[in-house]
Amino acid sequence: MPLIKVIIPAYNEADSIGHVIRDIPGLVDEVIVVSNNSTDATEENARKAGATVLSETRKGYGYACLKGMEYVAAQPESPEIIVFLDGDYSDYPEELEKIVAPIINEDVDLVIGARVARWREKGAMTFPQIFGNWLATALMKLFFGARFTDLGPFRAIKYRKLLALEMEDKTYGWTVEMQLKALKKKYSYREVPVHYRNRIGISKVSGTVKGAFMAGAKILWWIFKYSFK
């Protein structure tokens, strides 16, 4: 079994983070929770559930992911696979096994958990999220011939391939940046249908007008930036 590490960015997810960590399958070597300025018991609850806890004071999803990668890079043994998922319990962590299966069994570089409508709990994704995903993936198909249908946060990638992407987005554009750069580098990729439920607590992105607007603008910026490169 390859060495697998999970990175979970988390901001005030005290009520959900323990559930997320406990549902992650035992094939994972280490779960890394990056607390992004949490002011509640997120860090304490994550430690109690068995995770390695890091703190990133610069606010932003990308900042938290980069912090987790920095920690992984400093370890004596590099993993073969990195998995990203959210800390709000909207993903089903137990589905991690089928997320990593195409990498392990078929040598695929990148796997995205696609939040398909038939497996999505009512209300789990807002209209701006659904429309934004459709628009972003439609533009990626138009400009790059991509077959993506979702920008889902639950994803797995070969560690050495992740490093080669030289990820840089600090906030809302992390997921689309990864997919665009993977397309540019001609990585093999796969989407795997996953279940998706209503998160615990209020979303910091889709739950606010500002968050939804900023996320949408950043995603479109990355797409148009790469379409002209």
Short mmCIF file of C-alpha atoms in Angstrom, two decimals:
data_model
loop_
_atom_site.label_atom_id
_atom_site.label_comp_id
_atom_site.label_asym_id
_atom_site.label_seq_id
_atom_site.Cartn_x
_atom_site.Cartn_y
_atom_site.Cartn_z
CA MET A 1 0.00 0.00 0.00
CA PRO A 2 1.42 3.42 -0.94
CA LEU A 3 2.05 6.04 1.73
CA ILE A 4 -0.98 8.34 1.83
CA LYS A 5 -1.37 11.61 3.71
CA VAL A 6 -4.54 13.69 4.02
CA ILE A 7 -4.59 17.48 4.25
CA ILE A 8 -7.72 19.13 5.68
CA PRO A 9 -7.96 22.95 5.72
CA ALA A 10 -10.26 23.97 8.56
CA TYR A 11 -11.69 27.23 9.84
CA ASN A 12 -13.95 26.97 12.91
CA GLU A 13 -15.01 23.37 12.29
CA ALA A 14 -15.07 22.25 15.93
CA ASP A 15 -18.41 20.44 15.57
CA SER A 16 -17.46 18.51 12.46
CA ILE A 17 -13.71 17.91 12.39
CA GLY A 18 -13.78 14.92 14.73
CA HIS A 19 -16.36 13.16 12.56
CA VAL A 20 -14.26 13.78 9.45
CA ILE A 21 -11.07 12.40 10.97
CA ARG A 22 -12.72 9.34 12.51
CA ASP A 23 -14.35 8.37 9.19
CA ILE A 24 -11.07 8.40 7.25
CA PRO A 25 -10.05 4.80 6.39
CA GLY A 26 -7.10 3.23 8.16
CA LEU A 27 -5.02 2.96 4.99
CA VAL A 28 -4.06 6.64 5.51
CA ASP A 29 -0.68 7.16 7.14
CA GLU A 30 -1.32 10.64 8.56
CA VAL A 31 -4.17 13.15 8.73
CA ILE A 32 -3.02 16.77 8.77
CA VAL A 33 -5.51 19.43 9.86
CA VAL A 34 -4.48 22.99 9.07
CA SER A 35 -6.35 25.41 11.31
CA ASN A 36 -6.81 28.63 9.37
CA ASN A 37 -7.30 31.17 12.18
CA SER A 38 -9.87 29.04 14.00
CA THR A 39 -11.23 30.64 17.15
CA ASP A 40 -13.20 27.66 18.43
CA ALA A 41 -12.14 24.16 19.53
CA THR A 42 -11.20 22.96 16.04
CA GLU A 43 -7.55 22.37 16.92
CA GLU A 44 -8.29 20.63 20.23
CA ASN A 45 -10.93 18.36 18.70
CA ALA A 46 -8.69 17.49 15.76
CA ARG A 47 -5.87 16.46 18.11
CA LYS A 48 -8.25 14.36 20.20
CA ALA A 49 -9.34 12.56 17.02
CA GLY A 50 -5.71 11.70 16.21
CA ALA A 51 -4.72 14.29 13.62
CA THR A 52 -1.52 16.27 13.30
CA VAL A 53 -2.58 19.90 13.78
CA LEU A 54 -0.90 22.88 12.14
CA SER A 55 -1.76 26.56 12.37
CA GLU A 56 -1.86 28.98 9.43
CA THR A 57 -2.65 32.56 10.44
CA ARG A 58 -2.90 33.91 6.87
CA LYS A 59 -6.53 33.54 5.92
CA GLY A 60 -7.31 31.56 2.80
CA TYR A 61 -8.01 28.00 1.65
CA GLY A 62 -4.89 27.98 -0.51
CA TYR A 63 -2.72 29.26 2.33
CA ALA A 64 -3.91 26.35 4.49
CA CYS A 65 -3.22 23.79 1.75
CA LEU A 66 0.24 25.22 1.14
CA LYS A 67 0.98 25.04 4.87
CA GLY A 68 0.08 21.37 4.85
CA MET A 69 2.34 20.76 1.85
CA GLU A 70 5.19 22.61 3.56
CA TYR A 71 4.85 20.27 6.54
CA VAL A 72 4.80 17.17 4.32
CA ALA A 73 7.91 18.34 2.47
CA ALA A 74 9.81 18.56 5.75
CA GLN A 75 9.12 14.93 6.75
CA PRO A 76 11.84 12.29 6.36
CA GLU A 77 9.68 10.11 4.10
CA SER A 78 7.64 11.47 1.21
CA PRO A 79 4.16 10.09 0.56
CA GLU A 80 3.09 8.66 -2.77
CA ILE A 81 -0.39 10.20 -2.60
CA ILE A 82 -1.87 13.37 -1.11
CA VAL A 83 -5.61 13.60 -0.48
CA PHE A 84 -7.45 16.86 0.13
CA LEU A 85 -10.91 17.11 1.65
CA ASP A 86 -12.93 19.63 3.61
CA GLY A 87 -13.37 19.71 7.37
CA ASP A 88 -17.11 20.45 7.42
CA TYR A 89 -18.27 16.81 7.00
CA SER A 90 -19.97 17.49 3.67
CA ASP A 91 -17.69 14.93 2.03
CA TYR A 92 -17.87 11.26 2.97
CA PRO A 93 -14.33 10.49 4.16
CA GLU A 94 -14.95 6.75 3.97
CA GLU A 95 -15.07 7.15 0.17
CA LEU A 96 -11.36 7.94 0.20
CA GLU A 97 -10.61 4.36 -0.84
CA LYS A 98 -12.37 4.77 -4.17
CA ILE A 99 -10.79 8.22 -4.65
CA VAL A 100 -7.26 6.79 -4.46
CA ALA A 101 -8.07 3.51 -6.28
CA PRO A 102 -7.44 4.84 -9.83
CA ILE A 103 -4.01 6.10 -8.73
CA ILE A 104 -3.06 2.83 -7.06
CA ASN A 105 -4.55 0.44 -9.59
CA GLU A 106 -4.33 2.34 -12.90
CA ASP A 107 -1.49 4.82 -12.35
CA VAL A 108 -3.79 7.85 -12.84
CA ASP A 109 -2.18 11.13 -11.75
CA LEU A 110 -5.17 13.08 -10.41
CA VAL A 111 -8.61 12.00 -9.18
CA ILE A 112 -11.48 14.40 -8.47
CA GLY A 113 -14.47 13.41 -6.36
CA ALA A 114 -17.41 14.57 -8.51
CA ARG A 115 -20.45 15.60 -6.47
CA VAL A 116 -23.04 14.11 -8.79
CA ALA A 117 -26.66 15.26 -8.47
CA ARG A 118 -28.07 11.78 -7.82
CA TRP A 119 -25.83 11.33 -4.75
CA ARG A 120 -26.08 14.89 -3.48
CA GLU A 121 -28.24 15.66 -0.46
CA LYS A 122 -30.89 18.29 -1.08
CA GLY A 123 -29.49 21.74 -0.26
CA ALA A 124 -25.89 20.50 0.05
CA MET A 125 -24.82 22.74 -2.83
CA THR A 126 -26.23 26.22 -3.37
CA PHE A 127 -27.35 27.50 -6.77
CA PRO A 128 -24.21 29.71 -7.10
CA GLN A 129 -22.05 26.62 -6.45
CA ILE A 130 -23.90 24.50 -9.00
CA PHE A 131 -23.87 27.23 -11.63
CA GLY A 132 -20.25 28.11 -10.90
CA ASN A 133 -19.15 24.50 -11.29
CA TRP A 134 -21.06 24.20 -14.55
CA LEU A 135 -19.62 27.42 -15.95
CA ALA A 136 -16.03 26.66 -14.89
CA THR A 137 -16.05 23.11 -16.26
CA ALA A 138 -17.81 24.22 -19.46
CA LEU A 139 -15.09 26.82 -20.03
CA MET A 140 -12.37 24.24 -19.34
CA LYS A 141 -14.00 21.97 -21.90
CA LEU A 142 -14.20 24.83 -24.42
CA PHE A 143 -10.63 26.07 -23.98
CA PHE A 144 -8.78 22.86 -23.11
CA GLY A 145 -11.01 19.96 -24.15
CA ALA A 146 -11.26 18.91 -20.50
CA ARG A 147 -13.71 16.26 -19.29
CA PHE A 148 -14.15 17.67 -15.78
CA THR A 149 -17.68 18.14 -14.44
CA ASP A 150 -16.82 19.41 -10.95
CA LEU A 151 -14.27 21.37 -8.93
CA GLY A 152 -14.89 19.18 -5.90
CA PRO A 153 -12.57 19.62 -2.91
CA PHE A 154 -12.32 15.87 -2.24
CA ARG A 155 -9.40 14.83 -4.46
CA ALA A 156 -6.24 12.77 -4.60
CA ILE A 157 -3.03 13.35 -6.53
CA LYS A 158 0.38 11.76 -6.77
CA TYR A 159 2.68 13.71 -4.49
CA ARG A 160 5.49 14.20 -7.00
CA LYS A 161 2.96 15.38 -9.59
CA LEU A 162 1.52 17.83 -7.06
CA LEU A 163 4.95 19.31 -6.42
CA ALA A 164 5.51 19.72 -10.15
CA LEU A 165 2.37 21.88 -10.40
CA GLU A 166 4.05 24.55 -8.25
CA MET A 167 0.74 25.54 -6.69
CA GLU A 168 0.45 29.20 -5.77
CA ASP A 169 -3.16 30.29 -5.24
CA LYS A 170 -3.70 31.44 -1.66
CA THR A 171 -7.49 31.68 -1.49
CA TYR A 172 -10.49 30.53 -3.54
CA GLY A 173 -8.75 29.38 -6.71
CA TRP A 174 -6.83 26.40 -5.33
CA THR A 175 -9.02 23.65 -6.82
CA VAL A 176 -9.34 25.12 -10.30
CA GLU A 177 -5.62 26.01 -10.38
CA MET A 178 -4.75 22.37 -9.73
CA GLN A 179 -7.04 21.14 -12.48
CA LEU A 180 -5.88 23.72 -15.01
CA LYS A 181 -2.21 23.07 -14.36
CA ALA A 182 -2.81 19.32 -14.57
CA LEU A 183 -4.39 19.86 -17.99
CA LYS A 184 -1.46 21.99 -19.13
CA LYS A 185 1.00 19.31 -18.04
CA LYS A 186 -1.15 16.62 -19.68
CA TYR A 187 -1.60 14.62 -16.48
CA SER A 188 -3.92 11.67 -16.63
CA TYR A 189 -7.05 12.32 -14.58
CA ARG A 190 -10.29 10.72 -13.57
CA GLU A 191 -13.51 11.78 -11.91
CA VAL A 192 -15.08 9.43 -9.38
CA PRO A 193 -18.72 10.02 -8.34
CA VAL A 194 -19.02 10.74 -4.62
CA HIS A 195 -21.82 11.42 -2.15
CA TYR A 196 -22.23 14.91 -0.73
CA ARG A 197 -24.32 16.05 2.24
CA ASN A 198 -25.23 19.26 4.00
CA ARG A 199 -22.25 20.53 5.89
CA ILE A 200 -22.17 21.01 9.66
CA GLY A 201 -22.27 24.75 10.31
CA ILE A 202 -22.36 27.65 7.83
CA SER A 203 -20.14 27.78 4.77
CA LYS A 204 -17.54 30.56 4.77
CA VAL A 205 -17.69 30.72 0.97
CA SER A 206 -21.06 29.69 -0.46
CA GLY A 207 -22.84 30.78 2.72
CA THR A 208 -22.07 34.47 2.11
CA VAL A 209 -22.67 36.71 -0.90
CA LYS A 210 -19.12 38.07 -0.68
CA GLY A 211 -17.60 34.60 -0.42
CA ALA A 212 -19.57 33.26 -3.38
CA PHE A 213 -18.69 36.27 -5.53
CA MET A 214 -14.99 36.19 -4.64
CA ALA A 215 -14.74 32.46 -5.26
CA GLY A 216 -16.47 32.77 -8.63
CA ALA A 217 -14.28 35.68 -9.70
CA LYS A 218 -11.08 33.86 -8.72
CA ILE A 219 -12.08 30.70 -10.56
CA LEU A 220 -12.84 32.62 -13.75
CA TRP A 221 -9.58 34.57 -13.42
CA TRP A 222 -7.56 31.34 -13.36
CA ILE A 223 -9.41 29.92 -16.35
CA PHE A 224 -8.95 32.98 -18.53
CA LYS A 225 -5.33 33.38 -17.39
CA TYR A 226 -4.50 29.86 -18.57
CA SER A 227 -6.56 30.08 -21.73
CA PHE A 228 -4.18 32.74 -23.05
CA LYS A 229 -0.92 31.09 -21.93
#
